[in-house]
Amino acid sequence: MLLSRKLSYFLLLFSLIIPEARSSTVRVVNRTNNSTDQIRTLDDLRGVYVSAKDVSRVLSTRQPFVNADRLKMVLYIGNNRLKISGNSSYILVDERVYQMPSYAIWNDDDIYVQAEALFNLIRETTMPGIGYDSRRMVLDIDIKEFNITGIEINEKANGTILRIKTRSSFPEGNISSFFHENGWFYITIANALVDTTEIRRSDIRGVVKKIAADQLQNTAQIALQIKTKVDSHELYQGKDPSEIVVSLRTPMDNSVARIKEVKDRWKLDTIVLDAGHGGKDPGTMGPRGTKEKDIALDIAKRIGLLLEKNTKLKVIYTREEDTFIPLWKRTKIANESNGKMFLSIHLNGSPNKSVYGFETYLLRPGKTEDAIEVASRENEVIKYEDRSNNRYKDLSGENLIMATMAQSVFMRESEELAAMIQEEMAKKLKSKNRGVKQAGFHVLIGASMPNILIEAGYLTNRNEEKNLRNAKYRQVIANCVYKAIVKFRYSREQYLAEN
């Protein structure tokens, strides 16, 4: 009697584990290639189960791996491997473990998995373009190619560079980023489809402690847990290769040696004055034929004369005559002279002849079209240089951000100096104060000191050209810059004395 009950119980259990296959199927509608198909099913009290082999056939061109002895199967879908075991509720997607609501069923050299749970898992981890209607038993396939394919994290001396791989650029308004008080940094991209698996596979380094990615309807979000303080961040889109580059700047080491190094550096004793253009490079031309190179050199010499006459500062000129000096050599002169401040003097130009005013620039990727246009115009000087060794071909995108990161220790001081120059010029010049801006000027790259570029006026504006041709007006500009330098020097000395 006891044996009979055990046998009945075993048969009941066996029937639950391996139910009879019924004629019902999941209908497949593939919108990608306008085809239809079917997936075999098993009906169970716990729901509809689908054939793993059939799922592989309709979603992949690669045959699954089957180990009948161990009741295991591996499906190759997209860039991922799904490991399924008969009589187990766990599925491995690559190395991540997911638990299904019920056990998979081994039947006739195939594994059947609860349909809704399996298709949801595939959609979330591997193939976002599928949808399953459990009521109608229809699998809809509309494969959309990922346009965010991965991320690289590179550690630098004073920060971390994130390179998010994309298939094409996005409108600027589609990308946003912010730090949350919970210690996570979020990058959100609208109208994007992210390969979450590839993102999660990324190597972790630098300030990044953990990385996650989610697809929220038509919006992709990448989240990074940050383990140290970040002073600031910048975001830039590169075109070749297509990527979103994010720089996370971290504080410098505050060791005793570092403090002494900074204090020594801030004994402001040498000023480098760089008169823009020169020689075969005339720079911007005014309506009356005024050349930027001539006005810039005159203003630079006037500033230098004031410094030499009224202070004990040493003045270094990158050029004192009408000679051509390559951009890279200008900052090389500054560094080799142990310069403590680098000022590059220029005059602006615009197709719009009514534009006028003065502005001061910092080295960072340009944020406005006007700033980018000004930098592009000033950088055109490289066409006069020897092209056998193109030093500037990689100075865009990530490399420009890394160049600015290398000089970020001087950024605050550069900002203060630029603001002081604008303030002094605004007091004396009857022209428009166009403010402090940022752009990727090649001439500023590599200057290991506070560095700014002054655009003292628009030569293309007839009235401003007239003023700039006047020696008294140029002397007023020189006086303003001189006063700003003295004011800046005093503030630095006060800071060092107090700290």
Tab-separated table of C-alpha atoms in Angstrom:
chain	number	residue	atom	x	y	z
A	1	MET	CA	0.000	0.000	0.000
A	2	LEU	CA	2.812	2.392	0.935
A	3	LEU	CA	4.700	1.484	-2.246
A	4	SER	CA	1.581	2.148	-4.312
A	5	ARG	CA	1.159	5.621	-2.762
A	6	LYS	CA	4.798	6.500	-3.422
A	7	LEU	CA	4.435	5.367	-7.034
A	8	SER	CA	1.289	7.475	-7.475
A	9	TYR	CA	3.024	10.505	-5.974
A	10	PHE	CA	6.021	10.029	-8.281
A	11	LEU	CA	3.799	9.764	-11.356
A	12	LEU	CA	1.954	12.940	-10.331
A	13	LEU	CA	5.236	14.799	-9.798
A	14	PHE	CA	6.575	13.508	-13.107
A	15	SER	CA	3.475	14.687	-14.912
A	16	LEU	CA	3.938	18.171	-13.460
A	17	ILE	CA	7.586	18.319	-14.503
A	18	ILE	CA	7.040	16.969	-18.015
A	19	PRO	CA	3.520	17.727	-19.157
A	20	GLU	CA	2.272	16.689	-22.561
A	21	ALA	CA	2.977	19.088	-25.391
A	22	ARG	CA	-0.099	20.715	-26.809
A	23	SER	CA	-0.670	22.196	-30.237
A	24	SER	CA	-0.582	25.818	-29.026
A	25	THR	CA	2.291	27.973	-30.274
A	26	VAL	CA	3.618	31.486	-29.845
A	27	ARG	CA	3.214	33.403	-33.070
A	28	VAL	CA	6.270	35.435	-34.097
A	29	VAL	CA	5.909	38.682	-36.050
A	30	ASN	CA	9.300	39.952	-37.226
A	31	ARG	CA	9.010	43.568	-38.362
A	32	THR	CA	12.703	43.744	-39.119
A	33	ASN	CA	12.454	41.451	-42.150
A	34	ASN	CA	8.646	41.345	-42.549
A	35	SER	CA	8.360	37.633	-41.771
A	36	THR	CA	6.354	35.402	-39.440
A	37	ASP	CA	7.267	32.246	-37.541
A	38	GLN	CA	6.169	30.052	-34.649
A	39	ILE	CA	7.647	28.896	-31.351
A	40	ARG	CA	6.565	25.587	-29.856
A	41	THR	CA	5.118	25.651	-26.362
A	42	LEU	CA	4.208	23.486	-23.402
A	43	ASP	CA	1.176	24.464	-21.383
A	44	ASP	CA	1.517	24.119	-17.651
A	45	LEU	CA	-0.518	25.100	-14.630
A	46	ARG	CA	2.105	27.796	-14.031
A	47	GLY	CA	1.801	29.312	-17.518
A	48	VAL	CA	3.000	28.927	-21.083
A	49	TYR	CA	6.525	27.566	-21.613
A	50	VAL	CA	8.442	28.142	-24.849
A	51	SER	CA	11.061	26.018	-26.592
A	52	ALA	CA	14.558	27.402	-26.028
A	53	LYS	CA	15.659	25.941	-29.358
A	54	ASP	CA	12.871	27.755	-31.188
A	55	VAL	CA	13.611	30.986	-29.351
A	56	SER	CA	17.229	30.684	-30.470
A	57	ARG	CA	16.140	30.004	-34.043
A	58	VAL	CA	13.965	33.115	-34.341
A	59	LEU	CA	16.291	35.489	-32.453
A	60	SER	CA	19.735	34.296	-33.524
A	61	THR	CA	21.579	33.040	-36.580
A	62	ARG	CA	23.814	30.861	-34.421
A	63	GLN	CA	22.899	27.339	-33.318
A	64	PRO	CA	22.546	26.813	-29.561
A	65	PHE	CA	24.925	24.549	-27.657
A	66	VAL	CA	23.141	21.553	-26.109
A	67	ASN	CA	24.487	19.204	-23.426
A	68	ALA	CA	21.779	16.577	-23.033
A	69	ASP	CA	23.695	14.641	-20.375
A	70	ARG	CA	23.725	17.662	-18.049
A	71	LEU	CA	20.355	19.049	-19.202
A	72	LYS	CA	21.995	22.327	-20.203
A	73	MET	CA	21.732	24.664	-23.172
A	74	VAL	CA	23.496	27.873	-24.223
A	75	LEU	CA	21.719	30.376	-26.476
A	76	TYR	CA	23.749	32.979	-28.379
A	77	ILE	CA	21.537	36.039	-28.767
A	78	GLY	CA	23.057	39.329	-29.851
A	79	ASN	CA	26.393	39.713	-28.080
A	80	ASN	CA	25.268	37.669	-25.101
A	81	ARG	CA	25.187	34.064	-23.923
A	82	LEU	CA	22.153	32.739	-22.090
A	83	LYS	CA	22.868	29.574	-20.082
A	84	ILE	CA	19.729	27.599	-19.234
A	85	SER	CA	19.514	24.408	-17.158
A	86	GLY	CA	16.639	21.954	-17.052
A	87	ASN	CA	14.897	21.646	-13.674
A	88	SER	CA	16.463	24.949	-12.550
A	89	SER	CA	14.924	28.392	-12.126
A	90	TYR	CA	18.222	30.215	-12.743
A	91	ILE	CA	19.442	31.629	-16.067
A	92	LEU	CA	22.894	33.133	-16.597
A	93	VAL	CA	23.209	36.042	-19.017
A	94	ASP	CA	26.961	36.078	-19.497
A	95	GLU	CA	28.072	36.051	-15.843
A	96	ARG	CA	24.991	37.661	-14.296
A	97	VAL	CA	22.477	35.380	-12.588
A	98	TYR	CA	18.722	35.870	-12.968
A	99	GLN	CA	16.000	33.853	-11.262
A	100	MET	CA	12.857	32.896	-13.151
A	101	PRO	CA	9.503	32.484	-11.353
A	102	SER	CA	9.517	28.712	-12.008
A	103	TYR	CA	11.779	25.846	-13.047
A	104	ALA	CA	12.740	25.268	-16.669
A	105	ILE	CA	11.461	21.964	-18.086
A	106	TRP	CA	13.674	19.516	-19.971
A	107	ASN	CA	11.665	17.709	-22.637
A	108	ASP	CA	12.768	15.791	-25.734
A	109	ASP	CA	16.314	17.254	-25.916
A	110	ASP	CA	14.936	20.747	-25.487
A	111	ILE	CA	14.368	23.119	-22.589
A	112	TYR	CA	11.105	24.949	-22.083
A	113	VAL	CA	11.096	28.209	-20.113
A	114	GLN	CA	8.142	30.259	-18.933
A	115	ALA	CA	7.461	32.497	-21.921
A	116	GLU	CA	6.706	35.855	-20.344
A	117	ALA	CA	9.644	35.699	-17.915
A	118	LEU	CA	12.111	34.609	-20.608
A	119	PHE	CA	11.080	37.252	-23.145
A	120	ASN	CA	11.179	39.981	-20.481
A	121	LEU	CA	14.698	38.893	-19.531
A	122	ILE	CA	15.879	38.918	-23.147
A	123	ARG	CA	14.348	42.349	-23.731
A	124	GLU	CA	15.984	43.849	-20.627
A	125	THR	CA	19.450	42.358	-21.085
A	126	THR	CA	20.036	41.495	-24.703
A	127	MET	CA	17.465	42.602	-27.263
A	128	PRO	CA	15.361	45.674	-26.379
A	129	GLY	CA	13.418	45.504	-29.642
A	130	ILE	CA	11.154	42.589	-28.693
A	131	GLY	CA	7.765	42.596	-27.009
A	132	TYR	CA	5.576	39.719	-25.857
A	133	ASP	CA	1.775	39.802	-25.613
A	134	SER	CA	0.940	36.963	-23.219
A	135	ARG	CA	-2.802	37.211	-23.835
A	136	ARG	CA	-2.522	36.877	-27.617
A	137	MET	CA	0.646	34.741	-27.389
A	138	VAL	CA	2.441	36.915	-29.931
A	139	LEU	CA	6.149	37.762	-29.923
A	140	ASP	CA	6.788	41.041	-31.743
A	141	ILE	CA	10.322	41.587	-33.048
A	142	ASP	CA	11.407	45.065	-34.105
A	143	ILE	CA	15.167	45.000	-33.698
A	144	LYS	CA	16.698	48.421	-33.220
A	145	GLU	CA	20.441	48.802	-33.369
A	146	PHE	CA	22.126	50.053	-30.215
A	147	ASN	CA	23.446	53.585	-30.690
A	148	ILE	CA	25.284	53.532	-27.351
A	149	THR	CA	27.583	50.536	-27.511
A	150	GLY	CA	29.968	50.745	-24.554
A	151	ILE	CA	32.116	52.886	-22.296
A	152	GLU	CA	35.836	53.208	-21.590
A	153	ILE	CA	37.157	54.674	-18.349
A	154	ASN	CA	40.661	56.159	-18.284
A	155	GLU	CA	42.400	57.405	-15.140
A	156	LYS	CA	44.474	60.595	-15.349
A	157	ALA	CA	46.685	62.429	-12.864
A	158	ASN	CA	43.965	64.825	-11.764
A	159	GLY	CA	40.773	63.196	-12.921
A	160	THR	CA	39.041	60.517	-14.911
A	161	ILE	CA	37.987	60.467	-18.575
A	162	LEU	CA	34.794	58.612	-19.563
A	163	ARG	CA	34.451	57.734	-23.251
A	164	ILE	CA	30.899	56.621	-24.089
A	165	LYS	CA	30.917	54.870	-27.472
A	166	THR	CA	28.137	55.963	-29.840
A	167	ARG	CA	27.233	55.182	-33.438
A	168	SER	CA	26.455	58.817	-34.239
A	169	SER	CA	26.264	62.171	-32.513
A	170	PHE	CA	23.218	63.349	-30.577
A	171	PRO	CA	21.655	66.827	-30.459
A	172	GLU	CA	23.200	68.733	-27.548
A	173	GLY	CA	19.792	69.097	-25.901
A	174	ASN	CA	19.435	65.312	-25.723
A	175	ILE	CA	22.339	64.879	-23.300
A	176	SER	CA	22.280	65.873	-19.645
A	177	SER	CA	24.349	64.973	-16.594
A	178	PHE	CA	24.247	65.653	-12.882
A	179	PHE	CA	25.640	64.576	-9.518
A	180	HIS	CA	23.164	63.250	-6.981
A	181	GLU	CA	23.669	63.625	-3.253
A	182	ASN	CA	23.666	59.816	-3.005
A	183	GLY	CA	27.157	59.749	-4.566
A	184	TRP	CA	26.078	58.725	-8.073
A	185	PHE	CA	26.790	60.596	-11.307
A	186	TYR	CA	24.071	60.252	-13.937
A	187	ILE	CA	24.327	60.724	-17.707
A	188	THR	CA	20.955	60.730	-19.480
A	189	ILE	CA	20.610	60.573	-23.278
A	190	ALA	CA	17.253	60.987	-25.008
A	191	ASN	CA	16.361	59.034	-28.167
A	192	ALA	CA	19.084	56.520	-27.399
A	193	LEU	CA	19.289	52.743	-27.143
A	194	VAL	CA	22.044	51.523	-24.811
A	195	ASP	CA	23.725	48.125	-24.766
A	196	THR	CA	23.359	47.708	-21.018
A	197	THR	CA	25.332	44.468	-20.973
A	198	GLU	CA	28.399	46.039	-22.592
A	199	ILE	CA	28.204	49.007	-20.220
A	200	ARG	CA	28.098	46.715	-17.185
A	201	ARG	CA	31.106	44.770	-18.509
A	202	SER	CA	33.295	47.885	-18.489
A	203	ASP	CA	36.506	47.878	-16.469
A	204	ILE	CA	36.238	50.081	-13.386
A	205	ARG	CA	39.060	52.513	-12.590
A	206	GLY	CA	39.782	56.069	-11.520
A	207	VAL	CA	37.120	57.736	-9.402
A	208	VAL	CA	34.462	55.249	-10.549
A	209	LYS	CA	33.452	52.631	-7.977
A	210	LYS	CA	30.496	51.030	-9.753
A	211	ILE	CA	28.690	51.381	-13.080
A	212	ALA	CA	25.110	50.666	-14.145
A	213	ALA	CA	22.949	51.307	-17.204
A	214	ASP	CA	19.218	51.305	-17.840
A	215	GLN	CA	16.944	51.683	-20.826
A	216	LEU	CA	13.917	53.822	-19.930
A	217	GLN	CA	11.650	53.658	-22.987
A	218	ASN	CA	13.416	55.915	-25.537
A	219	THR	CA	15.931	57.253	-23.033
A	220	ALA	CA	19.224	55.679	-21.979
A	221	GLN	CA	20.783	56.350	-18.595
A	222	ILE	CA	24.302	55.512	-17.449
A	223	ALA	CA	24.990	55.779	-13.717
A	224	LEU	CA	28.409	55.791	-12.068
A	225	GLN	CA	29.024	55.564	-8.348
A	226	ILE	CA	31.861	57.970	-7.497
A	227	LYS	CA	34.263	57.106	-4.682
A	228	THR	CA	36.095	60.431	-4.241
A	229	LYS	CA	35.294	64.127	-4.423
A	230	VAL	CA	34.924	65.569	-7.919
A	231	ASP	CA	35.551	69.305	-8.309
A	232	SER	CA	33.855	69.700	-11.675
A	233	HIS	CA	32.885	67.859	-14.814
A	234	GLU	CA	32.680	68.625	-18.527
A	235	LEU	CA	30.918	66.870	-21.385
A	236	TYR	CA	31.908	66.881	-25.043
A	237	GLN	CA	30.868	64.968	-28.176
A	238	GLY	CA	33.583	63.656	-30.450
A	239	LYS	CA	33.011	62.794	-34.109
A	240	ASP	CA	35.961	60.589	-35.044
A	241	PRO	CA	35.417	58.205	-33.409
A	242	SER	CA	31.831	58.980	-32.469
A	243	GLU	CA	31.663	59.218	-28.684
A	244	ILE	CA	30.521	61.262	-25.717
A	245	VAL	CA	33.514	62.299	-23.624
A	246	VAL	CA	33.088	63.272	-19.973
A	247	SER	CA	35.927	64.583	-17.811
A	248	LEU	CA	35.664	64.320	-14.024
A	249	ARG	CA	38.190	66.616	-12.353
A	250	THR	CA	39.455	65.693	-8.887
A	251	PRO	CA	41.330	67.795	-6.281
A	252	MET	CA	45.106	67.782	-6.355
A	253	ASP	CA	47.162	66.216	-3.563
A	254	ASN	CA	47.560	68.577	-0.590
A	255	SER	CA	50.796	67.112	0.725
A	256	VAL	CA	53.494	69.350	2.206
A	257	ALA	CA	55.671	68.899	-0.867
A	258	ARG	CA	52.769	69.812	-3.119
A	259	ILE	CA	51.996	72.948	-1.101
A	260	LYS	CA	55.640	74.041	-1.251
A	261	GLU	CA	55.689	73.447	-5.000
A	262	VAL	CA	52.591	75.583	-5.489
A	263	LYS	CA	53.966	78.377	-3.283
A	264	ASP	CA	57.242	78.415	-5.199
A	265	ARG	CA	55.350	78.479	-8.451
A	266	TRP	CA	53.280	81.437	-7.290
A	267	LYS	CA	56.237	83.680	-6.642
A	268	LEU	CA	55.089	85.679	-9.617
A	269	ASP	CA	58.331	87.000	-11.064
A	270	THR	CA	58.162	86.335	-14.814
A	271	ILE	CA	55.454	87.441	-17.265
A	272	VAL	CA	55.329	86.068	-20.812
A	273	LEU	CA	53.701	88.377	-23.373
A	274	ASP	CA	52.670	86.777	-26.637
A	275	ALA	CA	51.827	89.074	-29.538
A	276	GLY	CA	49.536	87.073	-31.809
A	277	HIS	CA	50.407	86.172	-35.412
A	278	GLY	CA	53.417	87.808	-37.125
A	279	GLY	CA	55.560	87.507	-40.234
A	280	LYS	CA	53.744	85.672	-43.026
A	281	ASP	CA	50.658	85.418	-40.825
A	282	PRO	CA	48.918	88.836	-40.729
A	283	GLY	CA	45.946	87.694	-38.648
A	284	THR	CA	42.676	89.598	-39.011
A	285	MET	CA	42.637	92.471	-41.517
A	286	GLY	CA	40.600	95.649	-41.014
A	287	PRO	CA	38.661	97.495	-43.759
A	288	ARG	CA	41.488	100.031	-43.986
A	289	GLY	CA	44.140	97.335	-44.197
A	290	THR	CA	45.105	97.331	-40.533
A	291	LYS	CA	46.851	94.064	-39.652
A	292	GLU	CA	46.224	92.258	-36.399
A	293	LYS	CA	49.879	91.240	-36.096
A	294	ASP	CA	51.011	94.896	-35.954
A	295	ILE	CA	48.447	96.083	-33.409
A	296	ALA	CA	48.985	93.024	-31.182
A	297	LEU	CA	52.765	93.537	-31.119
A	298	ASP	CA	52.401	97.233	-30.279
A	299	ILE	CA	50.017	96.535	-27.365
A	300	ALA	CA	52.251	93.726	-26.038
A	301	LYS	CA	55.299	96.018	-26.047
A	302	ARG	CA	53.369	98.775	-24.272
A	303	ILE	CA	52.309	96.323	-21.546
A	304	GLY	CA	55.878	95.067	-21.213
A	305	LEU	CA	57.281	98.589	-20.944
A	306	LEU	CA	54.887	99.415	-18.090
A	307	LEU	CA	55.850	96.230	-16.219
A	308	GLU	CA	59.589	96.791	-16.682
A	309	LYS	CA	59.347	100.432	-15.638
A	310	ASN	CA	57.102	100.068	-12.588
A	311	THR	CA	57.781	96.576	-11.212
A	312	LYS	CA	60.640	94.155	-10.711
A	313	LEU	CA	58.949	91.569	-12.889
A	314	LYS	CA	60.900	89.944	-15.671
A	315	VAL	CA	59.188	90.271	-19.057
A	316	ILE	CA	59.592	87.672	-21.801
A	317	TYR	CA	58.277	88.291	-25.334
A	318	THR	CA	57.500	85.391	-27.649
A	319	ARG	CA	58.298	87.817	-30.478
A	320	GLU	CA	59.635	91.375	-30.487
A	321	GLU	CA	59.694	91.848	-34.243
A	322	ASP	CA	57.450	91.081	-37.208
A	323	THR	CA	58.440	87.417	-37.286
A	324	PHE	CA	56.449	84.204	-37.585
A	325	ILE	CA	56.475	81.988	-34.480
A	326	PRO	CA	54.612	78.617	-34.545
A	327	LEU	CA	51.904	78.249	-31.908
A	328	TRP	CA	53.595	75.324	-30.158
A	329	LYS	CA	56.834	77.266	-29.831
A	330	ARG	CA	55.149	80.165	-28.023
A	331	THR	CA	54.210	78.120	-24.943
A	332	LYS	CA	57.559	76.325	-25.199
A	333	ILE	CA	59.270	79.709	-24.838
A	334	ALA	CA	57.055	80.460	-21.841
A	335	ASN	CA	57.814	77.178	-20.081
A	336	GLU	CA	61.549	77.283	-20.764
A	337	SER	CA	61.653	80.836	-19.374
A	338	ASN	CA	59.990	79.584	-16.182
A	339	GLY	CA	57.114	81.957	-16.845
A	340	LYS	CA	54.505	82.457	-14.129
A	341	MET	CA	51.859	84.054	-16.353
A	342	PHE	CA	51.126	83.794	-20.098
A	343	LEU	CA	49.122	86.508	-21.897
A	344	SER	CA	48.398	86.200	-25.605
A	345	ILE	CA	47.306	89.473	-27.258
A	346	HIS	CA	44.964	89.384	-30.269
A	347	LEU	CA	42.375	91.386	-32.193
A	348	ASN	CA	39.072	89.880	-33.237
A	349	GLY	CA	37.180	89.697	-36.512
A	350	SER	CA	33.691	88.821	-37.680
A	351	PRO	CA	31.752	88.550	-40.956
A	352	ASN	CA	29.217	90.789	-39.204
A	353	LYS	CA	30.903	94.192	-39.446
A	354	SER	CA	28.683	95.674	-36.738
A	355	VAL	CA	30.104	93.406	-34.015
A	356	TYR	CA	32.482	95.157	-31.617
A	357	GLY	CA	33.892	94.834	-28.106
A	358	PHE	CA	36.607	93.169	-26.052
A	359	GLU	CA	36.717	89.714	-24.446
A	360	THR	CA	39.135	87.390	-22.683
A	361	TYR	CA	39.394	83.639	-23.220
A	362	LEU	CA	40.366	80.623	-21.139
A	363	LEU	CA	41.542	77.277	-22.516
A	364	ARG	CA	38.620	74.850	-22.447
A	365	PRO	CA	36.409	73.348	-25.168
A	366	GLY	CA	34.199	76.112	-26.577
A	367	LYS	CA	30.632	76.260	-25.271
A	368	THR	CA	29.157	78.781	-27.706
A	369	GLU	CA	29.233	79.011	-31.488
A	370	ASP	CA	30.871	82.451	-31.265
A	371	ALA	CA	33.653	81.140	-29.012
A	372	ILE	CA	34.283	78.143	-31.262
A	373	GLU	CA	34.379	80.436	-34.307
A	374	VAL	CA	36.922	82.769	-32.680
A	375	ALA	CA	39.156	79.837	-31.682
A	376	SER	CA	38.904	78.314	-35.158
A	377	ARG	CA	39.958	81.601	-36.730
A	378	GLU	CA	42.933	82.067	-34.398
A	379	ASN	CA	43.960	78.419	-34.854
A	380	GLU	CA	44.095	78.852	-38.644
A	381	VAL	CA	47.665	80.083	-38.190
A	382	ILE	CA	48.789	76.445	-38.305
A	383	LYS	CA	48.355	76.535	-42.093
A	384	TYR	CA	51.557	78.622	-42.175
A	385	GLU	CA	53.525	76.044	-40.200
A	386	ASP	CA	55.570	73.068	-41.370
A	387	ARG	CA	53.005	70.318	-42.029
A	388	SER	CA	55.537	67.503	-41.962
A	389	ASN	CA	54.931	67.210	-38.223
A	390	ASN	CA	51.273	68.027	-37.561
A	391	ARG	CA	51.286	68.693	-33.831
A	392	TYR	CA	47.649	69.724	-33.745
A	393	LYS	CA	45.829	66.910	-35.571
A	394	ASP	CA	44.637	65.296	-32.321
A	395	LEU	CA	43.788	68.516	-30.457
A	396	SER	CA	40.032	68.025	-30.488
A	397	GLY	CA	37.453	66.099	-28.547
A	398	GLU	CA	38.881	64.011	-25.743
A	399	ASN	CA	42.471	65.139	-26.357
A	400	LEU	CA	41.503	68.792	-25.977
A	401	ILE	CA	39.704	67.985	-22.718
A	402	MET	CA	42.775	66.092	-21.471
A	403	ALA	CA	44.975	69.052	-22.427
A	404	THR	CA	42.768	71.360	-20.386
A	405	MET	CA	42.796	68.877	-17.493
A	406	ALA	CA	46.596	68.993	-17.503
A	407	GLN	CA	46.362	72.760	-16.946
A	408	SER	CA	43.350	72.696	-14.620
A	409	VAL	CA	45.566	73.436	-11.588
A	410	PHE	CA	45.864	76.974	-13.040
A	411	MET	CA	42.241	77.333	-14.152
A	412	ARG	CA	40.990	79.225	-11.111
A	413	GLU	CA	43.890	81.672	-11.329
A	414	SER	CA	43.341	82.094	-15.075
A	415	GLU	CA	39.668	82.837	-14.434
A	416	GLU	CA	40.558	85.460	-11.805
A	417	LEU	CA	43.107	87.115	-14.088
A	418	ALA	CA	40.664	87.174	-17.009
A	419	ALA	CA	37.947	88.723	-14.842
A	420	MET	CA	40.351	91.417	-13.600
A	421	ILE	CA	41.398	92.295	-17.150
A	422	GLN	CA	37.779	92.581	-18.288
A	423	GLU	CA	36.959	94.709	-15.246
A	424	GLU	CA	39.812	97.172	-15.879
A	425	MET	CA	39.085	97.455	-19.608
A	426	ALA	CA	35.384	98.007	-18.934
A	427	LYS	CA	36.280	101.016	-16.763
A	428	LYS	CA	38.295	102.795	-19.445
A	429	LEU	CA	37.232	101.622	-22.911
A	430	LYS	CA	34.112	102.983	-24.569
A	431	SER	CA	33.416	99.625	-26.103
A	432	LYS	CA	31.313	96.559	-25.342
A	433	ASN	CA	32.400	94.234	-22.532
A	434	ARG	CA	31.836	90.793	-24.075
A	435	GLY	CA	32.952	88.980	-20.934
A	436	VAL	CA	35.145	85.999	-20.110
A	437	LYS	CA	34.696	82.995	-22.395
A	438	GLN	CA	36.283	79.630	-23.044
A	439	ALA	CA	37.510	77.997	-26.241
A	440	GLY	CA	40.175	75.619	-27.511
A	441	PHE	CA	42.991	77.952	-28.536
A	442	HIS	CA	46.047	75.968	-29.602
A	443	VAL	CA	48.379	78.760	-28.493
A	444	LEU	CA	47.349	78.251	-24.844
A	445	ILE	CA	47.876	74.483	-24.828
A	446	GLY	CA	50.939	73.441	-22.867
A	447	ALA	CA	51.425	76.640	-20.878
A	448	SER	CA	52.284	75.457	-17.347
A	449	MET	CA	51.058	78.657	-15.717
A	450	PRO	CA	47.933	80.825	-15.577
A	451	ASN	CA	47.187	81.647	-19.205
A	452	ILE	CA	44.624	83.741	-21.025
A	453	LEU	CA	44.029	85.132	-24.504
A	454	ILE	CA	42.853	88.739	-24.884
A	455	GLU	CA	40.796	89.832	-27.897
A	456	ALA	CA	41.186	93.596	-27.459
A	457	GLY	CA	38.672	94.623	-30.123
A	458	TYR	CA	37.200	93.896	-33.558
A	459	LEU	CA	39.353	95.104	-36.438
A	460	THR	CA	36.506	94.284	-38.821
A	461	ASN	CA	34.384	97.020	-37.210
A	462	ARG	CA	35.245	100.384	-38.810
A	463	ASN	CA	34.885	102.422	-35.615
A	464	GLU	CA	36.881	99.951	-33.546
A	465	GLU	CA	39.562	99.728	-36.234
A	466	LYS	CA	39.813	103.524	-36.114
A	467	ASN	CA	40.292	103.422	-32.341
A	468	LEU	CA	42.871	100.628	-32.519
A	469	ARG	CA	44.914	102.575	-35.080
A	470	ASN	CA	45.186	105.357	-32.474
A	471	ALA	CA	48.308	105.054	-30.264
A	472	LYS	CA	46.544	106.678	-27.291
A	473	TYR	CA	43.763	104.087	-27.430
A	474	ARG	CA	46.309	101.259	-27.541
A	475	GLN	CA	48.043	102.794	-24.521
A	476	VAL	CA	44.754	102.770	-22.607
A	477	ILE	CA	44.408	99.050	-23.358
A	478	ALA	CA	47.981	98.440	-22.185
A	479	ASN	CA	47.352	100.408	-18.982
A	480	CYS	CA	44.255	98.327	-18.236
A	481	VAL	CA	46.078	95.021	-18.705
A	482	TYR	CA	49.021	96.284	-16.634
A	483	LYS	CA	46.725	97.285	-13.750
A	484	ALA	CA	45.018	93.885	-13.864
A	485	ILE	CA	48.381	92.088	-13.681
A	486	VAL	CA	49.479	94.180	-10.683
A	487	LYS	CA	46.135	93.602	-8.978
A	488	PHE	CA	46.351	89.877	-9.639
A	489	ARG	CA	49.928	89.706	-8.365
A	490	TYR	CA	48.930	91.461	-5.139
A	491	SER	CA	46.015	89.077	-4.547
A	492	ARG	CA	48.319	86.067	-5.089
A	493	GLU	CA	50.917	87.408	-2.662
A	494	GLN	CA	48.216	88.059	-0.064
A	495	TYR	CA	46.915	84.531	-0.489
A	496	LEU	CA	50.373	82.991	-0.084
A	497	ALA	CA	51.063	85.099	2.994
A	498	GLU	CA	47.815	83.997	4.625
A	499	ASN	CA	48.104	80.334	3.663
